[in-house]
Short mmCIF file of C-alpha atoms and ligand atoms in Angstrom, two decimals:
data_model
loop_
_atom_site.label_atom_id
_atom_site.label_comp_id
_atom_site.label_asym_id
_atom_site.label_seq_id
_atom_site.Cartn_x
_atom_site.Cartn_y
_atom_site.Cartn_z
CA THR A 1265 21.44 10.72 -28.73
CA THR A 1266 19.35 7.91 -27.36
CA HIS A 1267 17.41 8.18 -24.10
CA LEU A 1268 15.98 5.13 -22.40
CA VAL A 1269 13.24 5.37 -19.76
CA TRP A 1270 13.04 2.37 -17.49
CA LEU A 1271 9.46 2.13 -16.22
CA ARG A 1272 9.01 0.36 -12.91
CA ASN A 1273 6.59 1.58 -10.27
CA ASP A 1274 5.51 4.63 -12.23
CA LEU A 1275 3.06 3.39 -14.83
CA ARG A 1276 1.72 6.72 -16.03
CA MET A 1277 2.33 9.41 -18.61
CA THR A 1278 1.44 12.49 -16.57
CA ASP A 1279 3.66 13.78 -13.79
CA ASN A 1280 6.30 11.15 -14.39
CA LYS A 1281 9.66 12.78 -13.67
CA ALA A 1282 11.88 10.25 -15.43
CA LEU A 1283 9.73 10.11 -18.53
CA TYR A 1284 9.41 13.87 -18.67
CA ALA A 1285 13.17 14.36 -18.34
CA ALA A 1286 13.91 11.74 -21.01
CA CYS A 1287 11.66 13.62 -23.43
CA SER A 1288 12.95 17.10 -22.64
CA ASP A 1289 15.49 17.02 -25.50
CA PRO A 1290 13.31 17.24 -28.64
CA ASP A 1291 16.04 15.73 -30.79
CA ALA A 1292 16.74 12.66 -28.71
CA ARG A 1293 15.52 9.25 -29.74
CA VAL A 1294 13.42 8.10 -26.79
CA LEU A 1295 12.82 4.46 -25.93
CA ALA A 1296 11.02 2.93 -22.97
CA VAL A 1297 11.36 -0.45 -21.35
CA PHE A 1298 9.54 -2.49 -18.72
CA ILE A 1299 11.08 -5.62 -17.20
CA ALA A 1300 8.90 -8.18 -15.47
CA THR A 1301 10.66 -10.21 -12.75
CA PRO A 1302 8.19 -12.91 -11.70
CA GLN A 1303 10.55 -14.89 -9.50
CA GLN A 1304 11.47 -11.76 -7.58
CA TRP A 1305 7.80 -10.85 -7.29
CA ARG A 1306 7.07 -14.25 -5.82
CA GLN A 1307 9.81 -13.70 -3.28
CA HIS A 1308 8.20 -10.38 -2.41
CA GLU A 1309 4.80 -12.11 -2.12
CA MET A 1310 3.28 -9.88 -4.77
CA ALA A 1311 -0.40 -10.70 -5.23
CA PRO A 1312 -1.31 -12.19 -8.62
CA ARG A 1313 -4.03 -9.54 -8.68
CA GLN A 1314 -1.45 -6.82 -8.45
CA ALA A 1315 0.59 -8.39 -11.26
CA GLU A 1316 -2.56 -8.48 -13.37
CA PHE A 1317 -3.23 -4.83 -12.54
CA ILE A 1318 0.32 -3.90 -13.51
CA HIS A 1319 -0.10 -5.69 -16.82
CA ALA A 1320 -3.41 -3.98 -17.56
CA ASN A 1321 -1.92 -0.58 -16.76
CA LEU A 1322 1.15 -1.33 -18.80
CA LEU A 1323 -0.98 -2.01 -21.88
CA GLN A 1324 -2.42 1.47 -21.56
CA VAL A 1325 1.00 2.99 -21.06
CA GLN A 1326 2.27 1.17 -24.15
CA GLN A 1327 -0.57 2.67 -26.21
CA ALA A 1328 -0.08 6.17 -24.81
CA LEU A 1329 3.67 6.03 -25.40
CA ALA A 1330 3.17 4.83 -28.98
CA GLU A 1331 0.85 7.77 -29.63
CA ARG A 1332 3.75 9.99 -28.63
CA GLY A 1333 6.19 8.14 -30.84
CA ILE A 1334 7.91 6.20 -28.04
CA PRO A 1335 8.21 2.42 -28.42
CA LEU A 1336 7.92 0.32 -25.25
CA SER A 1337 10.04 -2.81 -25.09
CA TYR A 1338 8.99 -5.49 -22.73
CA HIS A 1339 11.20 -8.16 -21.31
CA GLN A 1340 10.77 -10.86 -18.69
CA CYS A 1341 13.64 -12.07 -16.49
CA ASP A 1342 13.56 -14.17 -13.37
CA ASP A 1343 14.83 -11.74 -10.83
CA PHE A 1344 16.51 -8.40 -10.25
CA ALA A 1345 20.02 -9.73 -10.87
CA ALA A 1346 18.97 -11.00 -14.29
CA SER A 1347 17.25 -7.71 -15.05
CA VAL A 1348 20.51 -5.84 -14.48
CA ASP A 1349 22.36 -8.10 -16.91
CA TRP A 1350 19.66 -7.83 -19.51
CA LEU A 1351 19.40 -4.06 -19.22
CA THR A 1352 23.16 -3.61 -19.48
CA ALA A 1353 23.19 -5.59 -22.72
CA TYR A 1354 20.11 -3.77 -24.00
CA CYS A 1355 21.72 -0.36 -23.41
CA ALA A 1356 24.74 -1.49 -25.43
CA GLN A 1357 22.61 -2.90 -28.22
CA GLU A 1358 20.50 0.26 -28.51
CA ARG A 1359 23.50 2.57 -27.99
CA VAL A 1360 21.76 4.28 -25.09
CA ASP A 1361 23.45 7.48 -23.89
CA THR A 1362 21.31 8.22 -20.87
CA LEU A 1363 19.08 5.99 -18.75
CA PHE A 1364 16.24 7.63 -16.82
CA TYR A 1365 14.37 6.03 -13.94
CA ASN A 1366 12.36 6.90 -10.87
CA ARG A 1367 13.80 5.61 -7.60
CA GLN A 1368 12.32 2.79 -5.61
CA TYR A 1369 13.16 2.66 -1.94
CA GLU A 1370 12.92 -0.97 -0.92
CA ILE A 1371 16.25 -2.62 -0.11
CA ASN A 1372 16.42 -5.14 -2.99
CA GLU A 1373 15.35 -2.50 -5.47
CA ARG A 1374 18.00 -0.10 -4.22
CA GLN A 1375 20.70 -2.75 -4.40
CA ARG A 1376 19.62 -3.61 -7.93
CA ASP A 1377 19.87 0.02 -8.99
CA GLN A 1378 23.30 0.44 -7.41
CA ARG A 1379 24.51 -2.64 -9.20
CA LEU A 1380 23.11 -1.43 -12.50
CA GLU A 1381 24.78 1.94 -12.14
CA GLN A 1382 28.07 0.15 -11.52
CA CYS A 1383 27.60 -1.95 -14.64
CA LEU A 1384 26.76 1.08 -16.76
CA SER A 1385 29.40 3.31 -15.24
CA GLY A 1386 31.48 5.06 -17.90
CA LYS A 1387 29.16 3.86 -20.65
CA VAL A 1388 25.70 5.20 -19.91
CA ILE A 1389 24.72 8.23 -17.84
CA CYS A 1390 22.10 7.31 -15.23
CA GLN A 1391 19.60 9.92 -14.09
CA SER A 1392 17.28 8.93 -11.28
CA PHE A 1393 14.46 10.88 -9.63
CA ASP A 1394 12.47 10.99 -6.41
CA ASP A 1395 9.05 10.63 -7.90
CA SER A 1396 6.80 8.43 -5.79
CA LEU A 1397 6.72 10.76 -2.79
CA LEU A 1398 5.76 14.36 -2.15
CA LEU A 1399 9.12 14.93 -0.43
CA PRO A 1400 12.24 12.79 -0.89
CA PRO A 1401 13.29 10.42 1.90
CA GLY A 1402 15.77 12.06 4.22
CA SER A 1403 14.43 15.54 3.56
CA VAL A 1404 12.30 15.72 6.71
CA LYS A 1405 14.50 15.40 9.76
CA THR A 1406 14.64 16.45 13.40
CA GLY A 1407 16.83 19.36 14.51
CA GLY A 1408 19.45 16.69 15.30
CA GLY A 1409 19.39 15.46 11.70
CA GLU A 1410 17.55 12.23 12.42
CA MET A 1411 14.44 10.64 11.03
CA TYR A 1412 11.39 11.29 13.19
CA LYS A 1413 10.16 8.23 15.02
CA ILE A 1414 6.85 9.80 16.02
CA TYR A 1415 4.32 10.66 13.41
CA THR A 1416 2.86 13.98 14.68
CA PRO A 1417 6.13 15.93 14.79
CA PHE A 1418 7.07 14.36 11.46
CA ARG A 1419 3.84 15.69 10.00
CA LYS A 1420 4.47 19.17 11.36
CA ALA A 1421 7.95 19.31 9.88
CA PHE A 1422 6.70 17.70 6.69
CA ILE A 1423 4.06 20.37 6.14
CA GLN A 1424 6.62 23.08 6.74
CA ARG A 1425 8.90 21.54 4.10
CA LEU A 1426 5.99 21.03 1.76
CA THR A 1427 5.12 24.73 1.79
CA GLU A 1428 8.74 25.50 0.86
CA SER A 1429 8.96 22.89 -1.91
CA ASP A 1430 7.99 22.84 -5.54
CA VAL A 1431 5.59 19.95 -5.84
CA ARG A 1432 3.86 20.99 -9.03
CA SER A 1433 2.76 18.14 -11.25
CA LEU A 1434 4.41 17.74 -14.65
CA PRO A 1435 2.40 17.36 -17.83
CA ALA A 1436 2.64 14.30 -20.04
CA PRO A 1437 5.54 14.61 -22.51
CA LYS A 1438 4.80 16.09 -25.92
CA PRO A 1439 4.64 13.72 -28.91
CA ARG A 1440 8.00 13.16 -30.59
CA ALA A 1441 8.52 14.86 -33.92
CA SER A 1442 8.96 11.42 -35.49
CA GLY A 1443 5.19 10.90 -35.16
CA ALA A 1444 2.97 8.27 -33.63
CA LEU A 1445 3.77 4.56 -33.81
CA SER A 1446 1.34 1.75 -34.19
CA VAL A 1447 1.40 -0.89 -31.48
CA ALA A 1448 2.25 -4.02 -33.36
CA THR A 1449 2.83 -6.48 -30.54
CA VAL A 1450 0.53 -6.75 -27.59
CA LEU A 1451 2.54 -7.28 -24.43
CA ALA A 1452 2.61 -10.90 -23.40
CA GLY A 1453 1.21 -11.74 -19.99
CA PHE A 1454 3.62 -12.28 -17.10
CA ASP A 1455 4.70 -15.72 -16.05
CA TYR A 1456 2.69 -15.39 -12.87
CA PRO A 1457 -0.41 -17.06 -11.43
CA PRO A 1458 -3.38 -15.68 -13.34
CA ALA A 1459 -5.97 -13.43 -11.71
CA GLU A 1460 -9.24 -11.92 -12.81
CA PRO A 1461 -9.14 -8.19 -13.61
CA SER A 1462 -10.72 -6.18 -10.81
CA GLY A 1463 -14.12 -4.75 -11.62
CA ASP A 1464 -13.78 -2.19 -8.83
CA PHE A 1465 -10.51 -0.75 -10.08
CA PRO A 1466 -10.43 -0.12 -13.83
CA ALA A 1467 -6.88 0.12 -15.13
CA GLY A 1468 -5.24 3.30 -16.28
CA GLU A 1469 -4.28 6.76 -15.14
CA GLU A 1470 -7.41 8.27 -16.67
CA ALA A 1471 -9.56 6.13 -14.39
CA ALA A 1472 -7.38 7.12 -11.44
CA LEU A 1473 -7.48 10.83 -12.25
CA GLN A 1474 -11.24 10.69 -12.73
CA ARG A 1475 -11.64 9.05 -9.34
CA LEU A 1476 -9.32 11.60 -7.77
CA ARG A 1477 -11.25 14.53 -9.24
CA THR A 1478 -14.62 13.19 -8.09
CA PHE A 1479 -13.32 12.39 -4.64
CA CYS A 1480 -11.76 15.82 -4.11
CA ARG A 1481 -14.79 17.65 -5.49
CA GLU A 1482 -17.62 15.69 -3.94
CA GLN A 1483 -16.48 13.52 -1.08
CA VAL A 1484 -13.49 14.88 0.74
CA GLN A 1485 -15.58 17.33 2.83
CA ASP A 1486 -17.20 14.33 4.53
CA TYR A 1487 -14.01 12.31 4.86
CA LEU A 1488 -13.62 12.64 8.63
CA GLU A 1489 -17.18 11.50 9.32
CA GLN A 1490 -17.13 8.68 6.82
CA ARG A 1491 -13.62 7.30 6.70
CA ASP A 1492 -14.10 4.81 9.51
CA ARG A 1493 -17.36 3.35 8.18
CA PRO A 1494 -16.61 0.34 6.01
CA ALA A 1495 -20.23 0.19 4.82
CA ILE A 1496 -19.78 3.58 3.13
CA ALA A 1497 -17.46 4.30 0.21
CA GLY A 1498 -16.09 7.24 2.18
CA THR A 1499 -12.41 6.93 1.29
CA SER A 1500 -10.81 7.55 -2.09
CA SER A 1501 -10.02 3.92 -3.07
CA LEU A 1502 -6.96 5.25 -4.85
CA SER A 1503 -4.44 3.01 -3.11
CA PRO A 1504 -4.07 0.45 -5.95
CA TYR A 1505 -3.17 3.26 -8.36
CA LEU A 1506 -0.75 4.90 -5.95
CA ALA A 1507 0.88 1.55 -5.20
CA ILE A 1508 1.87 0.91 -8.82
CA GLY A 1509 2.39 4.53 -9.72
CA ALA A 1510 -0.58 4.92 -12.06
CA LEU A 1511 -1.13 8.05 -9.97
CA SER A 1512 1.38 10.23 -8.12
CA PRO A 1513 1.04 11.76 -4.66
CA ARG A 1514 1.74 15.17 -6.21
CA GLN A 1515 -1.30 14.76 -8.39
CA CYS A 1516 -3.33 13.93 -5.29
CA PHE A 1517 -2.01 16.90 -3.33
CA ASN A 1518 -2.39 19.39 -6.18
CA ARG A 1519 -5.93 18.32 -7.00
CA LEU A 1520 -6.86 18.47 -3.33
CA ARG A 1521 -5.36 21.94 -2.99
CA ALA A 1522 -7.14 23.13 -6.15
CA GLU A 1523 -10.49 22.10 -4.63
CA CYS A 1524 -9.64 23.18 -1.08
CA PRO A 1525 -7.25 26.16 -1.19
CA GLN A 1526 -7.39 26.56 2.63
CA LEU A 1527 -6.14 23.01 3.02
CA LEU A 1528 -3.09 23.74 5.15
CA GLU A 1529 -4.78 26.34 7.34
CA ASN A 1530 -7.71 24.30 8.59
CA HIS A 1531 -6.54 21.14 10.30
CA ASP A 1532 -10.09 20.10 11.20
CA SER A 1533 -11.26 19.82 7.63
CA GLY A 1534 -11.91 16.63 5.68
CA ALA A 1535 -9.34 17.78 3.15
CA PHE A 1536 -6.65 18.00 5.81
CA GLY A 1537 -7.76 14.63 7.14
CA TRP A 1538 -7.14 13.13 3.72
CA LEU A 1539 -3.79 14.88 3.33
CA ASN A 1540 -2.92 13.38 6.71
CA GLU A 1541 -3.28 9.89 5.21
CA LEU A 1542 -1.07 10.80 2.30
CA ILE A 1543 1.49 11.95 4.85
CA TRP A 1544 1.26 8.58 6.67
CA ARG A 1545 2.20 7.04 3.34
CA GLU A 1546 5.24 9.33 3.19
CA PHE A 1547 6.13 8.65 6.84
CA TYR A 1548 6.35 4.89 6.31
CA ARG A 1549 8.44 5.28 3.16
CA HIS A 1550 10.80 7.73 4.80
CA LEU A 1551 11.11 5.33 7.76
CA MET A 1552 11.90 2.41 5.48
CA VAL A 1553 14.80 4.31 3.96
CA ALA A 1554 16.09 5.42 7.36
CA TYR A 1555 15.70 1.88 8.77
CA PRO A 1556 16.31 -0.62 5.94
CA ALA A 1557 15.90 -3.49 8.43
CA LEU A 1558 12.16 -2.84 8.12
CA CYS A 1559 12.39 -4.26 4.58
CA LYS A 1560 13.69 -7.45 6.15
CA HIS A 1561 10.61 -7.57 8.36
CA ARG A 1562 12.53 -6.80 11.52
CA PRO A 1563 10.40 -5.24 14.26
CA PHE A 1564 11.18 -1.64 15.04
CA ILE A 1565 11.05 -2.35 18.78
CA ASP A 1566 13.63 -5.07 19.39
CA TRP A 1567 12.21 -6.66 22.52
CA THR A 1568 8.99 -7.55 20.71
CA ASP A 1569 10.96 -10.18 18.84
CA ARG A 1570 11.00 -12.18 22.07
CA VAL A 1571 7.21 -12.51 22.16
CA ARG A 1572 6.47 -16.22 22.03
CA TRP A 1573 4.02 -16.36 19.16
CA ARG A 1574 1.66 -19.26 18.75
CA ASP A 1575 2.44 -21.55 15.86
CA ASN A 1576 -1.07 -22.67 15.04
CA GLN A 1577 -1.94 -23.31 11.40
CA ALA A 1578 -5.61 -23.97 12.11
CA LEU A 1579 -6.08 -20.58 13.75
CA LEU A 1580 -4.10 -18.85 11.01
CA GLN A 1581 -6.22 -20.49 8.35
CA ALA A 1582 -9.48 -19.62 10.09
CA TRP A 1583 -8.37 -15.99 10.08
CA GLN A 1584 -7.28 -16.13 6.44
CA GLN A 1585 -10.55 -17.65 5.34
CA GLY A 1586 -12.79 -15.37 7.36
CA ALA A 1587 -13.99 -18.10 9.70
CA THR A 1588 -13.07 -16.80 13.15
CA GLY A 1589 -16.62 -16.41 14.43
CA TYR A 1590 -16.06 -12.67 14.90
CA PRO A 1591 -18.29 -11.12 12.21
CA ILE A 1592 -16.39 -7.89 11.59
CA VAL A 1593 -13.09 -9.77 11.20
CA ASP A 1594 -14.61 -12.39 8.92
CA ALA A 1595 -16.40 -9.87 6.74
CA ALA A 1596 -13.13 -7.94 6.42
CA MET A 1597 -11.14 -11.00 5.40
CA ARG A 1598 -13.74 -12.00 2.85
CA GLN A 1599 -13.65 -8.51 1.37
CA LEU A 1600 -9.88 -8.88 1.06
CA ASN A 1601 -10.04 -12.38 -0.42
CA THR A 1602 -12.71 -11.43 -2.93
CA THR A 1603 -11.63 -7.96 -4.03
CA GLY A 1604 -7.96 -7.54 -3.07
CA TRP A 1605 -8.81 -4.38 -1.16
CA MET A 1606 -9.77 -3.86 2.47
CA HIS A 1607 -11.02 -0.79 4.24
CA ASN A 1608 -8.41 0.83 6.52
CA ARG A 1609 -10.41 0.44 9.73
CA LEU A 1610 -10.83 -3.23 8.92
CA ARG A 1611 -7.13 -3.67 8.21
CA MET A 1612 -6.53 -2.37 11.71
CA ILE A 1613 -9.18 -4.63 13.26
CA SER A 1614 -8.22 -7.80 11.42
CA ALA A 1615 -4.50 -7.25 11.94
CA SER A 1616 -5.06 -6.65 15.63
CA PHE A 1617 -7.16 -9.81 15.83
CA LEU A 1618 -4.44 -11.99 14.31
CA VAL A 1619 -1.75 -10.64 16.59
CA LYS A 1620 -3.56 -9.84 19.82
CA ASP A 1621 -6.37 -12.40 19.83
CA LEU A 1622 -4.64 -15.30 18.12
CA LEU A 1623 -1.12 -14.35 19.25
CA ILE A 1624 0.21 -15.22 15.80
CA ASP A 1625 3.39 -13.55 14.55
CA TRP A 1626 2.45 -10.34 12.70
CA ARG A 1627 4.73 -11.35 9.84
CA ALA A 1628 2.36 -14.17 8.88
CA GLY A 1629 -0.37 -11.57 8.53
CA GLU A 1630 1.88 -9.16 6.69
CA ARG A 1631 2.70 -11.89 4.17
CA TYR A 1632 -0.89 -12.94 3.73
CA PHE A 1633 -2.04 -9.38 3.15
CA MET A 1634 0.70 -8.80 0.61
CA ALA A 1635 -0.25 -11.94 -1.28
CA GLN A 1636 -3.85 -10.75 -1.54
CA LEU A 1637 -3.68 -6.98 -1.85
CA LEU A 1638 -4.16 -5.11 -5.07
CA ASP A 1639 -2.52 -2.13 -3.34
CA GLY A 1640 0.26 -4.17 -1.72
CA ASP A 1641 3.07 -1.81 -0.76
CA LEU A 1642 5.95 -2.93 1.43
CA ALA A 1643 6.29 0.29 3.44
CA ALA A 1644 2.56 0.85 4.08
CA ASN A 1645 1.83 -2.80 4.75
CA ASN A 1646 4.79 -3.25 7.07
CA GLY A 1647 4.00 0.05 8.79
CA GLY A 1648 0.36 -0.95 9.24
CA TRP A 1649 1.23 -4.38 10.61
CA GLN A 1650 3.89 -3.11 12.96
CA TRP A 1651 1.46 -0.46 14.16
CA ALA A 1652 -1.25 -3.03 14.86
CA ALA A 1653 1.20 -5.49 16.43
CA SER A 1654 2.71 -2.79 18.69
CA THR A 1655 6.17 -3.61 17.35
CA GLY A 1656 6.65 -0.47 15.29
CA THR A 1657 7.60 3.12 15.69
CA ASP A 1658 4.75 5.17 17.12
CA ALA A 1659 2.67 1.99 17.22
CA ALA A 1660 -0.38 1.26 19.32
CA PRO A 1661 0.98 0.39 22.80
CA TYR A 1662 0.91 -3.37 23.36
CA PHE A 1663 -1.59 -3.11 26.22
CA ARG A 1664 -4.16 -1.39 24.00
CA ILE A 1665 -6.01 -4.30 22.49
CA PHE A 1666 -8.96 -3.87 20.15
CA ASN A 1667 -12.10 -5.69 21.18
CA PRO A 1668 -13.34 -7.10 17.87
CA THR A 1669 -16.97 -7.09 19.00
CA THR A 1670 -17.09 -3.48 20.17
CA GLN A 1671 -15.07 -2.38 17.13
CA GLY A 1672 -17.78 -3.92 14.97
CA GLU A 1673 -20.54 -2.27 17.01
CA ARG A 1674 -18.85 1.07 16.73
CA PHE A 1675 -17.91 1.13 13.07
CA ASP A 1676 -20.60 -1.04 11.48
CA PRO A 1677 -23.47 -0.39 13.90
CA GLN A 1678 -26.27 -1.79 11.72
CA GLY A 1679 -24.09 -4.60 10.42
CA THR A 1680 -24.58 -3.43 6.84
CA PHE A 1681 -21.00 -4.26 5.90
CA ILE A 1682 -21.08 -7.55 7.77
CA ARG A 1683 -24.25 -8.72 6.01
CA LYS A 1684 -22.77 -7.86 2.63
CA TRP A 1685 -19.92 -10.30 3.13
CA LEU A 1686 -21.52 -12.84 5.43
CA PRO A 1687 -24.82 -13.76 3.79
CA GLU A 1688 -25.19 -16.55 6.34
CA LEU A 1689 -26.00 -13.83 8.88
CA ALA A 1690 -28.65 -12.17 6.73
CA ASP A 1691 -31.50 -12.96 9.13
CA VAL A 1692 -29.75 -11.85 12.29
CA PRO A 1693 -31.24 -8.55 13.53
CA ASP A 1694 -29.08 -5.43 13.72
CA ASN A 1695 -28.70 -5.42 17.47
CA ALA A 1696 -27.46 -9.02 17.52
CA ILE A 1697 -25.26 -9.05 14.43
CA HIS A 1698 -21.97 -8.68 16.31
CA GLN A 1699 -22.69 -11.68 18.55
CA PRO A 1700 -24.94 -13.76 16.36
CA HIS A 1701 -24.66 -17.00 18.32
CA ARG A 1702 -26.16 -15.45 21.43
CA TRP A 1703 -29.20 -14.51 19.40
CA ALA A 1704 -29.34 -17.89 17.69
CA GLU A 1705 -29.31 -19.59 21.07
CA GLN A 1706 -32.19 -17.46 22.33
CA GLN A 1707 -34.12 -18.14 19.14
CA GLN A 1708 -33.16 -21.79 19.20
CA ARG A 1709 -31.79 -21.51 15.72
CA VAL A 1710 -28.67 -23.01 14.24
CA LEU A 1711 -26.40 -20.69 12.31
CA ASP A 1712 -24.19 -21.85 9.47
CA TYR A 1713 -21.44 -19.70 10.93
CA PRO A 1714 -18.51 -20.69 13.17
CA LEU A 1715 -18.52 -20.12 16.89
CA PRO A 1716 -15.82 -17.68 18.04
CA ILE A 1717 -12.53 -19.55 17.75
CA VAL A 1718 -11.15 -17.83 20.84
CA ASP A 1719 -12.60 -16.09 23.87
CA HIS A 1720 -11.50 -12.48 23.54
CA LYS A 1721 -11.44 -11.76 27.29
CA GLN A 1722 -9.24 -14.72 28.00
CA VAL A 1723 -6.79 -14.39 25.11
CA ARG A 1724 -6.43 -10.71 25.83
CA LEU A 1725 -4.88 -11.62 29.17
CA GLU A 1726 -2.63 -14.23 27.58
CA THR A 1727 -1.42 -11.71 25.02
CA LEU A 1728 -0.70 -9.12 27.68
CA ALA A 1729 1.28 -11.73 29.60
CA ALA A 1730 3.22 -12.74 26.49
CA PHE A 1731 4.18 -9.13 25.70
CA GLU A 1732 5.07 -8.42 29.32
CA ALA A 1733 7.27 -11.50 29.53
CA ALA A 1734 9.04 -10.47 26.32
CA LYS A 1735 9.54 -6.98 27.65
CA ARG A 1736 11.06 -8.31 30.87
CA GLY A 1737 13.46 -10.27 28.72
CA GLU A 1738 11.99 -13.70 29.38
P1 FAD B 2138 -7.68 6.91 1.64
O1 FAD B 2138 -8.24 6.98 3.01
O2 FAD B 2138 -8.43 7.56 0.56
O3 FAD B 2138 -6.19 7.49 1.73
C1 FAD B 2138 -5.51 8.05 0.60
C2 FAD B 2138 -4.19 7.36 0.36
O4 FAD B 2138 -3.31 7.58 1.44
C3 FAD B 2138 -4.29 5.86 0.20
O5 FAD B 2138 -4.65 5.49 -1.11
C4 FAD B 2138 -2.89 5.41 0.59
O6 FAD B 2138 -1.99 5.54 -0.49
C5 FAD B 2138 -2.50 6.43 1.65
N1 FAD B 2138 -2.78 5.89 2.99
C6 FAD B 2138 -3.95 5.94 3.66
N2 FAD B 2138 -3.81 5.41 4.89
C7 FAD B 2138 -2.53 5.02 4.99
C8 FAD B 2138 -1.77 4.40 6.03
N3 FAD B 2138 -2.30 4.10 7.22
N4 FAD B 2138 -0.47 4.11 5.78
C9 FAD B 2138 0.09 4.42 4.60
N5 FAD B 2138 -0.58 5.01 3.58
C10 FAD B 2138 -1.86 5.31 3.78
N6 FAD B 2138 -1.89 0.81 2.23
C11 FAD B 2138 -1.37 0.51 1.03
O7 FAD B 2138 -1.39 1.36 0.13
N7 FAD B 2138 -0.79 -0.70 0.79
C12 FAD B 2138 -0.73 -1.66 1.75
O8 FAD B 2138 -0.18 -2.74 1.49
C13 FAD B 2138 -1.31 -1.39 3.01
N8 FAD B 2138 -1.33 -2.34 3.99
C14 FAD B 2138 -1.87 -2.03 5.21
C15 FAD B 2138 -1.85 -3.00 6.23
C16 FAD B 2138 -2.38 -2.72 7.49
C17 FAD B 2138 -2.35 -3.76 8.57
C18 FAD B 2138 -2.94 -1.45 7.73
C19 FAD B 2138 -3.52 -1.12 9.07
C20 FAD B 2138 -2.97 -0.49 6.74
C21 FAD B 2138 -2.44 -0.76 5.48
N9 FAD B 2138 -2.45 0.20 4.43
C22 FAD B 2138 -1.90 -0.10 3.22
C23 FAD B 2138 -2.95 1.56 4.68
C24 FAD B 2138 -4.43 1.82 4.37
O9 FAD B 2138 -5.23 0.88 4.96
C25 FAD B 2138 -4.74 1.88 2.87
O10 FAD B 2138 -3.82 2.74 2.22
C26 FAD B 2138 -6.13 2.44 2.63
O11 FAD B 2138 -7.09 1.63 3.25
C27 FAD B 2138 -6.39 2.52 1.14
O12 FAD B 2138 -7.69 2.98 0.88
P2 FAD B 2138 -7.94 4.39 0.21
O13 FAD B 2138 -7.12 4.53 -1.01
O14 FAD B 2138 -9.42 4.53 0.06
O15 FAD B 2138 -7.41 5.36 1.33
#
């Protein structure tokens, strides 16, 4: 018998349900395949950095599979439709009996998989798995059988389900009896805009597991105090690995629980605080499955679609380039543009600024983030944007508008983070860093830094009026 594992968003050997299942029959011939779909990725605004990261991780997976006697085939098609055709032919050519894959939950991915299963029906058995979540979508519901729309009750029910579920991590599959293979062909690069490998995020599940172990052992106790300080590396920085499946959420949870056995009993602990973030990740994925319109970038709250957004390319570009004149926003955007990663507090501040200070449609920001992020993930990115834009489920209410200056004062009080990314403000003293032009005026100095492109107090009122008009149906 021949088993084929189709690797997609699960680029790891350990705790990979589809791979593990494909290898469970010691006598089967096991093959693996990865299909790049650059045109589809462009449509999904995937960042070139993320494509590069996928490629780098895939090289490691290819090596690790070969050591276990499993050859990895690599193919490039334009889009999902072409990948279905190619895979159908490949299964016939290799006389595949069973195809194994881990489910993806975005709408195009699900349609692709349905179509593939139709094409293979009667010829190849398809076995798919819920692998990228702690609990499968649809498994955490209200008493009335519906998806929760509010996070806190979702979390409560989620934790209850979690304690009843088997979420143990699986080991990497054992080497095949046929022995190790040598990797003869290095995988070609994708037909995608090139990007430099990230120095901050070395590829591979070993790097991810190492980071996870260190974080859970040494840092998680301080998570609640440090997680909102962008100048401190107080969060795990594991999102790029989770986004492409170089790491699984079960591995995160199990490692956390091994270090902090009282995890679920003490809700005030750093460990619980971190688990809470992993549950936000689950919440947004569960929501996306319950409400597929989210994949089409529809707002969760319908009336917000009537907000009359400003169509202003100059303002949008100033935000994208980190030239708004609001230091915390600009530093955040430059971190994103340079590294492909942005601290969570800053994602909230910069998203809020685009929507509530510039009154630009949140979808322009969602797209821009996706095109830059190394950890780009449709559900988390959409969830984050709809939260910040007050268009989503359990979002910030529209009348709560972040003040970018006081946010900076609160979360980067000495301006350490700001100075790192805005060297042009290096000489500005701590107590003036959030409003540098005021200081420059007093000192009669000229700063090589833009003046604020909008007046927060004034635009705040305009934004409130725009949301209120939309709500009234105007
Ligand atoms: P940690 O604080 O260590 O958290 C651990 C893990 O939990 C993260 O790696 C991530 O997988 C998950 N997580 C944490 N916070 C959230 C959250 N609010 N929503 C969903 N999952 C979360 N996260 C992405 O992975 N991809 C995105 O494309 C993305 N876009 C975002 C856009 C906006 C506007 C906002 C406000 C948030 C976005 N997030 C996104 C969520 C969050 O900012 C990042 O997951 C986090 O900053 C990653 O850093 P970390 O790994 O150090 O997080």
